[in-house]
mmCIF file of C-alpha atoms and ligand atoms in Angstrom:
data_model
loop_
_atom_site.group_PDB
_atom_site.id
_atom_site.type_symbol
_atom_site.label_atom_id
_atom_site.label_comp_id
_atom_site.label_asym_id
_atom_site.label_seq_id
_atom_site.Cartn_x
_atom_site.Cartn_y
_atom_site.Cartn_z
ATOM 1 C CA MET A 1 -8.696 -0.961 -10.131
ATOM 2 C CA LYS A 2 -9.073 2.006 -12.470
ATOM 3 C CA ASN A 3 -11.388 4.960 -12.037
ATOM 4 C CA ILE A 4 -14.567 4.861 -14.094
ATOM 5 C CA VAL A 5 -15.474 7.813 -16.335
ATOM 6 C CA LEU A 6 -18.993 8.308 -17.691
ATOM 7 C CA ILE A 7 -19.489 10.404 -20.816
ATOM 8 C CA GLY A 8 -22.509 11.058 -23.015
ATOM 9 C CA PHE A 9 -25.306 13.426 -23.874
ATOM 10 C CA MET A 10 -27.472 15.364 -21.443
ATOM 11 C CA CYS A 11 -30.069 13.069 -19.831
ATOM 12 C CA SER A 12 -28.204 9.879 -20.657
ATOM 13 C CA GLY A 13 -28.220 9.088 -16.950
ATOM 14 C CA LYS A 14 -24.541 9.718 -16.197
ATOM 15 C CA SER A 15 -25.118 11.192 -12.749
ATOM 16 C CA THR A 16 -27.808 8.752 -11.628
ATOM 17 C CA VAL A 17 -25.941 5.716 -12.927
ATOM 18 C CA GLY A 18 -22.633 7.052 -11.611
ATOM 19 C CA ARG A 19 -23.979 7.543 -8.115
ATOM 20 C CA GLU A 20 -25.445 4.008 -8.006
ATOM 21 C CA LEU A 21 -22.359 2.435 -9.512
ATOM 22 C CA ALA A 22 -20.088 4.178 -7.017
ATOM 23 C CA LYS A 23 -22.207 2.844 -4.151
ATOM 24 C CA GLU A 24 -22.041 -0.693 -5.537
ATOM 25 C CA VAL A 25 -18.295 -0.801 -6.014
ATOM 26 C CA ASN A 26 -17.531 1.296 -2.964
ATOM 27 C CA TYR A 27 -16.031 4.191 -4.908
ATOM 28 C CA LYS A 28 -16.347 7.936 -4.458
ATOM 29 C CA PHE A 29 -18.646 9.741 -6.866
ATOM 30 C CA ILE A 30 -17.839 13.056 -8.515
ATOM 31 C CA ASP A 31 -19.952 14.912 -11.055
ATOM 32 C CA THR A 32 -18.030 17.608 -12.963
ATOM 33 C CA ASP A 33 -21.012 19.995 -13.158
ATOM 34 C CA GLN A 34 -21.593 19.716 -9.429
ATOM 35 C CA TRP A 35 -17.895 20.129 -8.729
ATOM 36 C CA ILE A 36 -17.599 23.247 -10.912
ATOM 37 C CA SER A 37 -20.762 24.697 -9.496
ATOM 38 C CA GLN A 38 -19.449 24.254 -5.950
ATOM 39 C CA GLN A 39 -16.039 25.715 -6.786
ATOM 40 C CA MET A 40 -17.635 28.777 -8.372
ATOM 41 C CA ASN A 41 -20.508 29.020 -5.946
ATOM 42 C CA LEU A 42 -22.762 29.507 -8.992
ATOM 43 C CA THR A 43 -25.200 27.230 -10.799
ATOM 44 C CA ILE A 44 -24.256 26.020 -14.285
ATOM 45 C CA GLY A 45 -26.973 28.316 -15.673
ATOM 46 C CA GLU A 46 -25.460 31.283 -13.853
ATOM 47 C CA ILE A 47 -21.962 30.470 -15.123
ATOM 48 C CA PHE A 48 -23.260 30.349 -18.721
ATOM 49 C CA ALA A 49 -25.254 33.556 -18.272
ATOM 50 C CA GLU A 50 -22.676 35.584 -16.369
ATOM 51 C CA LYS A 51 -19.382 34.308 -17.752
ATOM 52 C CA GLY A 52 -20.305 32.675 -21.063
ATOM 53 C CA GLU A 53 -19.968 29.171 -22.475
ATOM 54 C CA ASN A 54 -16.244 29.480 -23.324
ATOM 55 C CA TYR A 55 -15.464 30.298 -19.725
ATOM 56 C CA PHE A 56 -17.444 27.240 -18.580
ATOM 57 C CA ARG A 57 -15.595 25.038 -21.090
ATOM 58 C CA GLN A 58 -12.268 26.236 -19.693
ATOM 59 C CA LEU A 59 -13.432 25.389 -16.178
ATOM 60 C CA GLU A 60 -14.275 21.890 -17.424
ATOM 61 C CA THR A 61 -10.794 21.513 -18.904
ATOM 62 C CA ASN A 62 -9.104 22.771 -15.718
ATOM 63 C CA THR A 63 -11.200 20.315 -13.719
ATOM 64 C CA VAL A 64 -10.327 17.184 -15.685
ATOM 65 C CA LYS A 65 -6.711 18.261 -16.015
ATOM 66 C CA GLY A 66 -6.513 18.415 -12.201
ATOM 67 C CA PHE A 67 -8.347 15.114 -11.797
ATOM 68 C CA SER A 68 -6.010 13.372 -14.237
ATOM 69 C CA LYS A 69 -3.250 13.675 -11.655
ATOM 70 C CA ASN A 70 -4.917 12.717 -8.437
ATOM 71 C CA LEU A 71 -8.175 10.798 -8.772
ATOM 72 C CA ARG A 72 -8.381 7.375 -7.093
ATOM 73 C CA ASN A 73 -11.245 4.924 -6.554
ATOM 74 C CA THR A 74 -13.731 7.262 -8.183
ATOM 75 C CA VAL A 75 -16.650 7.187 -10.589
ATOM 76 C CA LEU A 76 -16.507 10.470 -12.520
ATOM 77 C CA SER A 77 -19.608 11.668 -14.319
ATOM 78 C CA THR A 78 -18.933 14.393 -16.909
ATOM 79 C CA GLY A 79 -21.032 17.184 -18.425
ATOM 80 C CA GLY A 80 -22.315 16.353 -21.904
ATOM 81 C CA GLY A 81 -19.964 18.742 -23.713
ATOM 82 C CA LEU A 82 -16.811 17.947 -21.775
ATOM 83 C CA SER A 83 -15.720 14.905 -23.768
ATOM 84 C CA ILE A 84 -16.312 16.782 -27.032
ATOM 85 C CA ARG A 85 -13.404 19.184 -26.499
ATOM 86 C CA GLN A 86 -10.310 17.633 -28.016
ATOM 87 C CA GLU A 87 -7.870 18.604 -25.276
ATOM 88 C CA ASN A 88 -10.031 16.971 -22.585
ATOM 89 C CA ILE A 89 -9.919 13.539 -24.177
ATOM 90 C CA SER A 90 -6.394 12.643 -23.114
ATOM 91 C CA TYR A 91 -7.185 13.730 -19.547
ATOM 92 C CA LEU A 92 -10.282 11.515 -19.462
ATOM 93 C CA LYS A 93 -8.259 8.570 -20.750
ATOM 94 C CA GLU A 94 -5.631 9.173 -18.078
ATOM 95 C CA ILE A 95 -8.328 9.260 -15.412
ATOM 96 C CA GLY A 96 -9.786 5.854 -16.186
ATOM 97 C CA ALA A 97 -11.948 3.525 -18.273
ATOM 98 C CA VAL A 98 -14.332 5.648 -20.357
ATOM 99 C CA PHE A 99 -17.959 4.533 -20.755
ATOM 100 C CA PHE A 100 -20.276 6.220 -23.248
ATOM 101 C CA LEU A 101 -23.881 6.043 -22.041
ATOM 102 C CA ARG A 102 -25.789 6.269 -25.337
ATOM 103 C CA VAL A 103 -29.306 7.691 -25.489
ATOM 104 C CA SER A 104 -31.659 8.409 -28.408
ATOM 105 C CA LYS A 105 -33.293 11.764 -29.142
ATOM 106 C CA ASP A 106 -36.618 10.485 -27.755
ATOM 107 C CA GLY A 107 -34.842 9.188 -24.665
ATOM 108 C CA VAL A 108 -33.412 12.658 -24.039
ATOM 109 C CA LEU A 109 -36.758 14.378 -24.566
ATOM 110 C CA ASP A 110 -38.539 11.879 -22.287
ATOM 111 C CA ARG A 111 -36.042 12.391 -19.497
ATOM 112 C CA LEU A 112 -35.620 16.180 -19.718
ATOM 113 C CA ASN A 113 -36.319 17.507 -16.249
ATOM 114 C CA PRO A 114 -37.538 21.125 -16.294
ATOM 115 C CA ASP A 115 -36.037 21.620 -12.825
ATOM 116 C CA VAL A 116 -32.492 21.049 -14.091
ATOM 117 C CA GLU A 117 -30.966 24.024 -15.900
ATOM 118 C CA ARG A 118 -29.584 23.056 -19.292
ATOM 119 C CA PRO A 119 -28.626 26.251 -21.103
ATOM 120 C CA LEU A 120 -27.976 24.479 -24.420
ATOM 121 C CA LEU A 121 -31.548 23.174 -24.512
ATOM 122 C CA ALA A 122 -33.268 26.285 -23.195
ATOM 123 C CA GLY A 123 -36.229 27.743 -25.084
ATOM 124 C CA ASP A 124 -38.337 25.966 -27.674
ATOM 125 C CA LYS A 125 -37.451 23.654 -30.606
ATOM 126 C CA LYS A 126 -35.800 21.314 -28.098
ATOM 127 C CA GLY A 127 -36.238 18.328 -30.421
ATOM 128 C CA LYS A 128 -34.335 20.049 -33.197
ATOM 129 C CA LYS A 129 -31.576 21.174 -30.821
ATOM 130 C CA VAL A 130 -31.164 17.667 -29.406
ATOM 131 C CA GLU A 131 -31.123 16.157 -32.891
ATOM 132 C CA GLU A 132 -28.475 18.565 -34.167
ATOM 133 C CA LEU A 133 -26.231 18.193 -31.134
ATOM 134 C CA LEU A 134 -26.546 14.386 -31.140
ATOM 135 C CA ALA A 135 -25.591 14.251 -34.816
ATOM 136 C CA VAL A 136 -22.364 16.131 -34.109
ATOM 137 C CA ARG A 137 -21.540 14.565 -30.772
ATOM 138 C CA ASN A 138 -22.428 10.868 -31.037
ATOM 139 C CA PRO A 139 -19.559 10.029 -33.418
ATOM 140 C CA ILE A 140 -17.160 11.774 -31.017
ATOM 141 C CA TYR A 141 -18.494 10.018 -27.902
ATOM 142 C CA GLU A 142 -18.185 6.711 -29.776
ATOM 143 C CA LYS A 143 -14.596 7.417 -30.714
ATOM 144 C CA VAL A 144 -13.553 8.512 -27.241
ATOM 145 C CA ALA A 145 -15.204 5.610 -25.404
ATOM 146 C CA ASP A 146 -13.541 2.396 -24.321
ATOM 147 C CA PHE A 147 -17.025 0.910 -23.856
ATOM 148 C CA ILE A 148 -20.467 1.842 -25.201
ATOM 149 C CA VAL A 149 -23.596 1.144 -23.174
ATOM 150 C CA ASP A 150 -27.055 1.740 -24.657
ATOM 151 C CA THR A 151 -29.365 3.178 -22.046
ATOM 152 C CA ASN A 152 -32.738 3.398 -23.809
ATOM 153 C CA ASP A 153 -35.428 1.383 -22.040
ATOM 154 C CA LYS A 154 -32.991 0.102 -19.422
ATOM 155 C CA SER A 155 -33.223 0.638 -15.691
ATOM 156 C CA VAL A 156 -30.416 2.263 -13.742
ATOM 157 C CA LYS A 157 -29.785 -1.117 -12.110
ATOM 158 C CA ASP A 158 -29.432 -2.823 -15.527
ATOM 159 C CA ILE A 159 -26.949 -0.212 -16.695
ATOM 160 C CA VAL A 160 -24.908 -0.467 -13.501
ATOM 161 C CA GLU A 161 -24.796 -4.272 -13.886
ATOM 162 C CA GLU A 162 -23.729 -3.943 -17.518
ATOM 163 C CA ILE A 163 -20.838 -1.657 -16.592
ATOM 164 C CA LYS A 164 -19.756 -3.986 -13.798
ATOM 165 C CA THR A 165 -19.837 -6.952 -16.180
ATOM 166 C CA LEU A 166 -17.774 -5.077 -18.772
ATOM 167 C CA LEU A 167 -15.165 -4.398 -16.088
ATOM 168 C CA SER A 168 -15.387 -7.946 -14.685
ATOM 169 C CA LEU A 169 -16.404 -6.556 -11.289
HETATM 170 C C1 LIG B 1 -23.813 20.422 -21.304
HETATM 171 C C2 LIG B 1 -24.283 19.455 -20.452
HETATM 172 C C3 LIG B 1 -24.604 19.726 -19.034
HETATM 173 C C4 LIG B 1 -23.790 20.899 -18.519
HETATM 174 C C5 LIG B 1 -23.960 22.086 -19.412
HETATM 175 C C6 LIG B 1 -23.534 21.820 -20.857
HETATM 176 C C7 LIG B 1 -23.528 20.054 -22.720
HETATM 177 O O1 LIG B 1 -24.335 18.558 -18.246
HETATM 178 O O2 LIG B 1 -22.434 20.566 -18.426
HETATM 179 O O3 LIG B 1 -25.306 22.469 -19.364
HETATM 180 O O4 LIG B 1 -22.821 20.807 -23.409
HETATM 181 O O5 LIG B 1 -24.007 18.985 -23.154
HETATM 182 P P1 LIG B 1 -25.229 17.205 -18.276
HETATM 183 O O6 LIG B 1 -24.745 16.381 -19.416
HETATM 184 O O7 LIG B 1 -24.936 16.575 -16.958
HETATM 185 O O8 LIG B 1 -26.643 17.640 -18.418
#
């Protein structure tokens, strides 16, 4: 069976769903943000602040490039900007079946957890920032995905079941 790759906007539930899904199908779970953070021994916020966004984006590319060669039996959850960078798309496709977890602007704002650092949504006017980023990114997520799963008003369990059904698991 193929690896499973989760893409989508911040707060679409990639990490939570990914962790549950991995448990259900007896796969490993990897989250690219967590992975990068561990490799660098810095939080994502610190990487953005100390090294800049471009540096972080290159770390994301290096990460999926490496994973494209050696990942097995894994659910991979990706940072919201990773699947937007053109050169990462072929690596994601090599890694496995790509699922776009779609979320609306209100869904993002409802789920935003102040304890999780999200440099792109820092400060005020969050609604406007989410709206602008979604407008640019949603068409790209849709194009990259093999499957699209709407997540608004669905439980984690429902989403996990939907993914399993789509993969005939
Ligand atoms: C980002 C999403 C974040 C993290 C970084 C940038 C983005 O991951 O990679 O803050 O560009 O959308 P999550 O999607 O897990 O929040």
